[in-house]
Amino acid sequence: MDEFTIKDDFIKLGQAIKAAGLVESGVEAKIVIQSGQVKVNGLVETQRGKKLVGGEVIEYKGNKLTIKK
């Protein structure tokens, strides 16, 4: 499981998966999130603007990413 450390109070889901390299672009992030391919803490999340504050686990295509503060 990979980790991604945020420097601010939060990061949006779309920004996080792009910054972590799980997708190539913001457009791709939007598409995969809105089509229900991304899970946050085991639940499908379709809001690319969902704020992640640390402690969340993102799953996409068999990859798991833990958000750290």
C-alpha atoms as an extended CHARMM CRD file, in Angstrom:
* protein
*
        69  EXT
         1         1  MET       CA              0.0000000000        0.0000000000        0.0000000000  PROA      1               0.0000000000
         2         2  ASP       CA              1.3960000000        3.3840000000       -1.0060000000  PROA      2               0.0000000000
         3         3  GLU       CA              1.1740000000        6.5350000000        1.0810000000  PROA      3               0.0000000000
         4         4  PHE       CA              0.5860000000       10.1300000000        0.0450000000  PROA      4               0.0000000000
         5         5  THR       CA              1.2880000000       12.9450000000        2.4940000000  PROA      5               0.0000000000
         6         6  ILE       CA             -0.7390000000       16.1310000000        2.2330000000  PROA      6               0.0000000000
         7         7  LYS       CA              0.8320000000       19.4720000000        3.1050000000  PROA      7               0.0000000000
         8         8  ASP       CA             -2.3600000000       21.5050000000        3.5340000000  PROA      8               0.0000000000
         9         9  ASP       CA             -5.4690000000       20.9130000000        5.6620000000  PROA      9               0.0000000000
        10        10  PHE       CA             -6.9940000000       18.7160000000        2.9460000000  PROA      10              0.0000000000
        11        11  ILE       CA             -6.6830000000       17.5280000000       -0.6300000000  PROA      11              0.0000000000
        12        12  LYS       CA             -9.5350000000       16.8090000000       -3.0150000000  PROA      12              0.0000000000
        13        13  LEU       CA             -9.9740000000       13.2360000000       -4.2200000000  PROA      13              0.0000000000
        14        14  GLY       CA             -9.3280000000       14.0540000000       -7.8880000000  PROA      14              0.0000000000
        15        15  GLN       CA             -6.1670000000       15.9520000000       -7.0220000000  PROA      15              0.0000000000
        16        16  ALA       CA             -4.9390000000       13.1290000000       -4.7810000000  PROA      16              0.0000000000
        17        17  ILE       CA             -5.2250000000       10.3350000000       -7.3400000000  PROA      17              0.0000000000
        18        18  LYS       CA             -3.5690000000       12.5120000000       -9.9850000000  PROA      18              0.0000000000
        19        19  ALA       CA             -0.7260000000       13.6350000000       -7.6920000000  PROA      19              0.0000000000
        20        20  ALA       CA             -0.1210000000       10.0430000000       -6.5780000000  PROA      20              0.0000000000
        21        21  GLY       CA              0.1630000000        8.9170000000      -10.2130000000  PROA      21              0.0000000000
        22        22  LEU       CA             -2.8890000000        6.6410000000      -10.2240000000  PROA      22              0.0000000000
        23        23  VAL       CA             -4.2180000000        8.5400000000      -13.2650000000  PROA      23              0.0000000000
        24        24  GLU       CA             -2.5080000000       10.5890000000      -15.9690000000  PROA      24              0.0000000000
        25        25  SER       CA             -4.6330000000       13.7430000000      -15.8930000000  PROA      25              0.0000000000
        26        26  GLY       CA             -7.3570000000       15.6490000000      -14.1200000000  PROA      26              0.0000000000
        27        27  VAL       CA             -9.7680000000       14.7060000000      -16.8930000000  PROA      27              0.0000000000
        28        28  GLU       CA             -9.0300000000       11.0130000000      -16.3770000000  PROA      28              0.0000000000
        29        29  ALA       CA             -9.4790000000       11.4750000000      -12.6040000000  PROA      29              0.0000000000
        30        30  LYS       CA            -12.8980000000       13.0510000000      -13.2020000000  PROA      30              0.0000000000
        31        31  ILE       CA            -13.9850000000       10.2020000000      -15.4860000000  PROA      31              0.0000000000
        32        32  VAL       CA            -12.8920000000        7.3260000000      -13.2390000000  PROA      32              0.0000000000
        33        33  ILE       CA            -14.3440000000        8.9320000000      -10.0980000000  PROA      33              0.0000000000
        34        34  GLN       CA            -17.6930000000        9.8540000000      -11.6520000000  PROA      34              0.0000000000
        35        35  SER       CA            -18.0280000000        6.3880000000      -13.1880000000  PROA      35              0.0000000000
        36        36  GLY       CA            -17.7290000000        4.7680000000       -9.7500000000  PROA      36              0.0000000000
        37        37  GLN       CA            -14.3000000000        3.1610000000      -10.1610000000  PROA      37              0.0000000000
        38        38  VAL       CA            -12.7490000000        4.7630000000       -7.0590000000  PROA      38              0.0000000000
        39        39  LYS       CA            -13.3940000000        3.7720000000       -3.4450000000  PROA      39              0.0000000000
        40        40  VAL       CA            -12.6450000000        5.7820000000       -0.3250000000  PROA      40              0.0000000000
        41        41  ASN       CA            -12.5210000000        3.7430000000        2.8880000000  PROA      41              0.0000000000
        42        42  GLY       CA            -14.1780000000        0.8330000000        1.0820000000  PROA      42              0.0000000000
        43        43  LEU       CA            -17.1370000000        2.8180000000       -0.2900000000  PROA      43              0.0000000000
        44        44  VAL       CA            -17.5860000000        3.9710000000       -3.8880000000  PROA      44              0.0000000000
        45        45  GLU       CA            -17.0550000000        7.7300000000       -4.0890000000  PROA      45              0.0000000000
        46        46  THR       CA            -18.3380000000        9.7000000000       -7.0830000000  PROA      46              0.0000000000
        47        47  GLN       CA            -17.4880000000       13.2360000000       -5.9000000000  PROA      47              0.0000000000
        48        48  ARG       CA            -14.0890000000       14.2460000000       -7.2410000000  PROA      48              0.0000000000
        49        49  GLY       CA            -14.1400000000       17.2620000000       -4.9070000000  PROA      49              0.0000000000
        50        50  LYS       CA            -14.4510000000       15.1310000000       -1.7660000000  PROA      50              0.0000000000
        51        51  LYS       CA            -12.0510000000       16.5290000000        0.8200000000  PROA      51              0.0000000000
        52        52  LEU       CA             -9.4960000000       14.1070000000        2.2190000000  PROA      52              0.0000000000
        53        53  VAL       CA             -7.9470000000       15.1960000000        5.5160000000  PROA      53              0.0000000000
        54        54  GLY       CA             -5.7140000000       12.2350000000        6.3510000000  PROA      54              0.0000000000
        55        55  GLY       CA             -6.3520000000        8.6320000000        7.3260000000  PROA      55              0.0000000000
        56        56  GLU       CA             -8.4110000000        7.7410000000        4.2540000000  PROA      56              0.0000000000
        57        57  VAL       CA             -7.6250000000        4.7270000000        2.0770000000  PROA      57              0.0000000000
        58        58  ILE       CA             -8.2660000000        5.1690000000       -1.6570000000  PROA      58              0.0000000000
        59        59  GLU       CA             -8.6720000000        2.1240000000       -3.9040000000  PROA      59              0.0000000000
        60        60  TYR       CA             -8.4570000000        2.1970000000       -7.6970000000  PROA      60              0.0000000000
        61        61  LYS       CA             -7.6930000000       -0.6690000000      -10.1010000000  PROA      61              0.0000000000
        62        62  GLY       CA             -6.2120000000       -2.8540000000       -7.3860000000  PROA      62              0.0000000000
        63        63  ASN       CA             -4.0260000000       -0.0460000000       -6.0290000000  PROA      63              0.0000000000
        64        64  LYS       CA             -4.4270000000        1.1920000000       -2.4580000000  PROA      64              0.0000000000
        65        65  LEU       CA             -3.2710000000        4.6130000000       -1.3580000000  PROA      65              0.0000000000
        66        66  THR       CA             -3.2830000000        5.8710000000        2.2260000000  PROA      66              0.0000000000
        67        67  ILE       CA             -3.6080000000        9.6190000000        2.7580000000  PROA      67              0.0000000000
        68        68  LYS       CA             -1.3400000000       10.8980000000        5.5420000000  PROA      68              0.0000000000
        69        69  LYS       CA             -1.3780000000       14.2880000000        7.2290000000  PROA      69              0.0000000000
